[in-house]
Coordinates of C-alpha atoms and ligand atoms in Angstrom, one line a residue:
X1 CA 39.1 -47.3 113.8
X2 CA 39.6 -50.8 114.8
X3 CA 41.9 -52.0 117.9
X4 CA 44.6 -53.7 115.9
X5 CA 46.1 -56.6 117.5
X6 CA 49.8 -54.8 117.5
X7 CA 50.6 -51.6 115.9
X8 CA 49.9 -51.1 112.3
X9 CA 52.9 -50.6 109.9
X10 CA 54.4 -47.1 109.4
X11 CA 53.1 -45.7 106.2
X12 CA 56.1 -45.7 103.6
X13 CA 56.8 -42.0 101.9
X14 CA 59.3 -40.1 99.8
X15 CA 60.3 -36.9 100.4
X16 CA 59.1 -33.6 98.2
X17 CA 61.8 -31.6 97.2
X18 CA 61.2 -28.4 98.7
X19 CA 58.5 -28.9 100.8
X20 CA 58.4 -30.5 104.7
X21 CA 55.6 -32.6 103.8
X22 CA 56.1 -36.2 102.1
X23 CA 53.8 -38.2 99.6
X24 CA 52.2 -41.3 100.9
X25 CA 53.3 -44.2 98.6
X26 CA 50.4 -46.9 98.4
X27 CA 51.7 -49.4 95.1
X28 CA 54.8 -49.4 93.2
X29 CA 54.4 -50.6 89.3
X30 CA 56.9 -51.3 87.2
X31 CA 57.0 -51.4 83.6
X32 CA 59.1 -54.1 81.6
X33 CA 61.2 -53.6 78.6
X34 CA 60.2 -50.1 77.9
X35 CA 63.7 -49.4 76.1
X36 CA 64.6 -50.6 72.9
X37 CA 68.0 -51.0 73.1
X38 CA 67.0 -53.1 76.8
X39 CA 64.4 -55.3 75.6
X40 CA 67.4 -56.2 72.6
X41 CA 69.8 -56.8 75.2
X42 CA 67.6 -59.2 77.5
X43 CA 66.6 -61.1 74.1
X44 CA 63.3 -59.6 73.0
X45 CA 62.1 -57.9 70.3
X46 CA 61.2 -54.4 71.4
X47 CA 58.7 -53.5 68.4
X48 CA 55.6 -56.0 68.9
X49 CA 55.1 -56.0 72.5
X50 CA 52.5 -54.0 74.3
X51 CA 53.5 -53.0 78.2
X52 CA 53.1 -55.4 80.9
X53 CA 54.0 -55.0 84.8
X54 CA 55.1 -56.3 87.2
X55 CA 55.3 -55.1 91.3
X56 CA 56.8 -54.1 94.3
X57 CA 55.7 -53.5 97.8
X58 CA 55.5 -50.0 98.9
X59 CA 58.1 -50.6 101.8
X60 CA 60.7 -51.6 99.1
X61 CA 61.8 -48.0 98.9
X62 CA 65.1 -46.7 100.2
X63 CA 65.4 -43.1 100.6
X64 CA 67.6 -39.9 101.7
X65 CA 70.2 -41.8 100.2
X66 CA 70.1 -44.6 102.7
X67 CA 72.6 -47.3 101.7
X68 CA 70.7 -50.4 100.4
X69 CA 71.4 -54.0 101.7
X70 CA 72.9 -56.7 99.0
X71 CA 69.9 -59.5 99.4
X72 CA 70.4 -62.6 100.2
X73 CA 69.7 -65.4 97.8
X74 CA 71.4 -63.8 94.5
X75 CA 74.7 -64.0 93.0
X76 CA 73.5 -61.7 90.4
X77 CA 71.8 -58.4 91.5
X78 CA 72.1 -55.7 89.0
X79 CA 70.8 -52.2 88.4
X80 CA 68.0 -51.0 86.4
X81 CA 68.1 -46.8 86.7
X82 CA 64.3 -45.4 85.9
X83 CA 62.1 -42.6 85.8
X84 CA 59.7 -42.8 88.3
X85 CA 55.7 -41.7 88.1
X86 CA 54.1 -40.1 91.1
X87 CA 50.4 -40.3 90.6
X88 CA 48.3 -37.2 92.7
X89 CA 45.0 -38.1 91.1
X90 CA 43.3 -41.6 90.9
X91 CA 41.0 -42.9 87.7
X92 CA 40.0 -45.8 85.6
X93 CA 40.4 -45.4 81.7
X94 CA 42.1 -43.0 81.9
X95 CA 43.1 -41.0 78.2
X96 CA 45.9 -40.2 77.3
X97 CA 45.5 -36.6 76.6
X98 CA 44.7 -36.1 80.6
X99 CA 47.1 -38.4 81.6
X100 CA 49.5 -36.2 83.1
X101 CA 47.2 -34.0 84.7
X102 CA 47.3 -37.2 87.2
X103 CA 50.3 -37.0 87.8
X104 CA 51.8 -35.4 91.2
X105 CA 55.7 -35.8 90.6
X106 CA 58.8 -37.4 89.3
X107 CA 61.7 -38.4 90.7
X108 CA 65.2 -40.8 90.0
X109 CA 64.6 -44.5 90.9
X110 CA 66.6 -48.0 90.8
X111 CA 64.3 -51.0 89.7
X112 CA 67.2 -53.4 91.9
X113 CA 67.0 -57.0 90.4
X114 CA 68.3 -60.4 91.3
X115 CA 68.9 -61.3 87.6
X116 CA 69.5 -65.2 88.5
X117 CA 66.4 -66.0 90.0
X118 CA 64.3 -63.2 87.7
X119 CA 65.9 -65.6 85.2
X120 CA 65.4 -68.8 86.3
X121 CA 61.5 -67.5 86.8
X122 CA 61.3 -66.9 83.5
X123 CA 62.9 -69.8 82.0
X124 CA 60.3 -72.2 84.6
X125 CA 57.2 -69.8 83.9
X126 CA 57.1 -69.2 87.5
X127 CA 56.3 -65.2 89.0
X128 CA 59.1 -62.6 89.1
X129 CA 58.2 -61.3 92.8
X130 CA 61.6 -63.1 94.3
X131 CA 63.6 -61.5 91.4
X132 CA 62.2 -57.9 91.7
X133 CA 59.6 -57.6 94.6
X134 CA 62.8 -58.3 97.4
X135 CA 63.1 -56.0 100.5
X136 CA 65.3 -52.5 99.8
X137 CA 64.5 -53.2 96.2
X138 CA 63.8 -49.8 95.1
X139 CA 65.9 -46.5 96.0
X140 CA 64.2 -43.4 95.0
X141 CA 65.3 -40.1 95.4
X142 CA 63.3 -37.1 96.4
X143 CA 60.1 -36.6 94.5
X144 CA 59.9 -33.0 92.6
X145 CA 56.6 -31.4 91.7
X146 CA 55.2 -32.0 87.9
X147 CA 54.7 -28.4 87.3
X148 CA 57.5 -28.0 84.2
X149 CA 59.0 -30.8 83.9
X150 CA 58.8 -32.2 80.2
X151 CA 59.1 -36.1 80.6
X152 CA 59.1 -36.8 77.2
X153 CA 62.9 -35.9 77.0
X154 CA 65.8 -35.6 79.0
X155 CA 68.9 -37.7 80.0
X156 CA 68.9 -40.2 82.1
X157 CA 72.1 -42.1 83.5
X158 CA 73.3 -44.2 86.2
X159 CA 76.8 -44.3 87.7
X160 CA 78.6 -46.9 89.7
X161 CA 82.0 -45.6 91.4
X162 CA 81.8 -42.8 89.5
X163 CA 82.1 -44.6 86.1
X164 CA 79.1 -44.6 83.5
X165 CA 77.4 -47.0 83.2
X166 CA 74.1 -46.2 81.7
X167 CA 72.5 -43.5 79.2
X168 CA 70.2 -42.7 77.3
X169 CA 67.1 -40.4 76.9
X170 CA 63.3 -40.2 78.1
X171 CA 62.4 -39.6 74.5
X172 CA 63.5 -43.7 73.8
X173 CA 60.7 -44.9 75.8
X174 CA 58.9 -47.1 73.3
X175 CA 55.5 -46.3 76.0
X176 CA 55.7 -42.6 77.1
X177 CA 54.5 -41.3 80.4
X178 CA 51.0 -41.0 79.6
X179 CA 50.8 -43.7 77.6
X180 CA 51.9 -46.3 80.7
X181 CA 49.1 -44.2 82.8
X182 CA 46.5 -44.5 80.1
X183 CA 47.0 -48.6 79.5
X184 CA 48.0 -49.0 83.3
X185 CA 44.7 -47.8 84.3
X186 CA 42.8 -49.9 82.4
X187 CA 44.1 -52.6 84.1
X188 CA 43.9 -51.6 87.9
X189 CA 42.2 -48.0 89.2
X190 CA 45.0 -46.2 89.9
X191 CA 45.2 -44.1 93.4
X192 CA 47.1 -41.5 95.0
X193 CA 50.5 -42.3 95.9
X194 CA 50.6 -45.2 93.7
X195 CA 54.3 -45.3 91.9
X196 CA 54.9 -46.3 88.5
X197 CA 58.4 -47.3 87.3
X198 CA 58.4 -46.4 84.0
X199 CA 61.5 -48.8 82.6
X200 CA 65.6 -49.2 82.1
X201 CA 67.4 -48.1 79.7
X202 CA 70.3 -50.4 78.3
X203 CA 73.1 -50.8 80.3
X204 CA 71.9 -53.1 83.4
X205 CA 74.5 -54.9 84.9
X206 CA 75.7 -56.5 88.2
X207 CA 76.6 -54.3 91.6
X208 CA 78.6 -55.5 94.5
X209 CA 78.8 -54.7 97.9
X210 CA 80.7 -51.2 98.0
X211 CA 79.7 -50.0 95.0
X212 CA 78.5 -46.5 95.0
X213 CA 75.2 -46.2 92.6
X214 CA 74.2 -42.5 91.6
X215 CA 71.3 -41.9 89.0
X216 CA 70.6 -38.5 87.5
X217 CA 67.6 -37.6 85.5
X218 CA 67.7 -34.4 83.4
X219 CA 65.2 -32.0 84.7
X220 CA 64.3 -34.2 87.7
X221 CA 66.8 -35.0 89.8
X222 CA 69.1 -37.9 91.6
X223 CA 69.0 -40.7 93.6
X224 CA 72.2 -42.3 95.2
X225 CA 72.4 -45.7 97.4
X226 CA 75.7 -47.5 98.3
X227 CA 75.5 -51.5 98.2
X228 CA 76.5 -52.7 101.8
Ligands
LIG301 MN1 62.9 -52.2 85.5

């Protein structure tokens, strides 16, 4: 071990449902457009493109419910609820078939955006890091262990104050679970702990502070973060 120069940052985790021990989160992915009815509503056409992704640092997570700070430097910050992807297992080329025998657990997430300057990077050309990559940018809830859970189906919805705002179903992902895992690690070796968010649904719109945001996956669970 080398003498670090100050102390070394805690390792970020999410907690395992069930269990006292935590999994270590090393990189967050995120997939873009992965909805139909989304990639319509943001202007794209959701048949031609293959995935792409983007990031976010591991210490971007907010858990136990934690409320989550509104960032500075937005007007527009909106929600993006999402299944999340807990890889156990590393590889490169990974095929789809053994995809999901990588996979450790699942668990609710919120892909938090500033809209405006995601926006304004896209019209300019520029990187999306200051639109999605901010600090608190993405609540989870606790992680639940693979074994039976079907994520090729199962609703997902997000409410704020109680009052529906999106919904839709795992079985609308135009790049299923082990499809993302498959293309994703041909593109980077995956690792343990590394995250994938697999996409929104339709439905994204602006929070403020207050607002009370609770996200349910069918089959996998919650997560739930107030906007101070
Ligand atoms: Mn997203």
């Amino acid at each position: 071990m080398p003498e670090y120069v100050f102390p070394p940052p805690p390792q970020p985790f999410l907690p395992i449902r069930g269990s006292s021990a935590v999994f270590p989160i090393r990189r967050i992915f995120c997939v873009g457009r992965n909805y139909a009815e989304h990639a319509i509503e943001m202007g794209s056409d959701p048949t031609r493109e293959p995935p792409f992704y983007f990031t976010k640092p591991a210490d971007a997570v907010v858990i136990g419910g934690a409320d989550t700070p509104y960032p500075t430097r937005t007007r527009d910050l909106h929600h993006e609820m999402e299944l999340v992807v807990a890889i156990g297992r590393g590889g490169s080329h990974i095929p789809v078939g053994e995809a999901l025998s990588h996979v450790f657990g699942y668990c609710a997430g919120l892909d938090l955006t500033r809209r405006d300057l995601q926006n304004e990077a896209k019209k300019t050309g520029r990187p999306w890091d200051m639109g999605k990559a901010f600090d608190h940018s993405a609540p989870m809830g606790d992680l639940v262990p693979a074994a039976g859970i079907d994520c090729s189906r199962g609703r997902i919805e997000l409410r704020v104050n109680g009052e529906l705002r999106q919904a839709s179903d795992l079985s609308k992902l135009i790049w299923s679970v082990p499809e993302v895992i498959a293309n994703l690690s041909e593109l980077v070796a995956l690792a343990p702990g590394d995250l994938i968010m697999t996409g929104t649904p339709e439905g994204v719109a602006a929070v403020v502070r207050g607002d009370l945001l609770e996200g349910f996956i069918e089959g996998v669970g919650e997560v739930r973060t107030r906007i101070v």
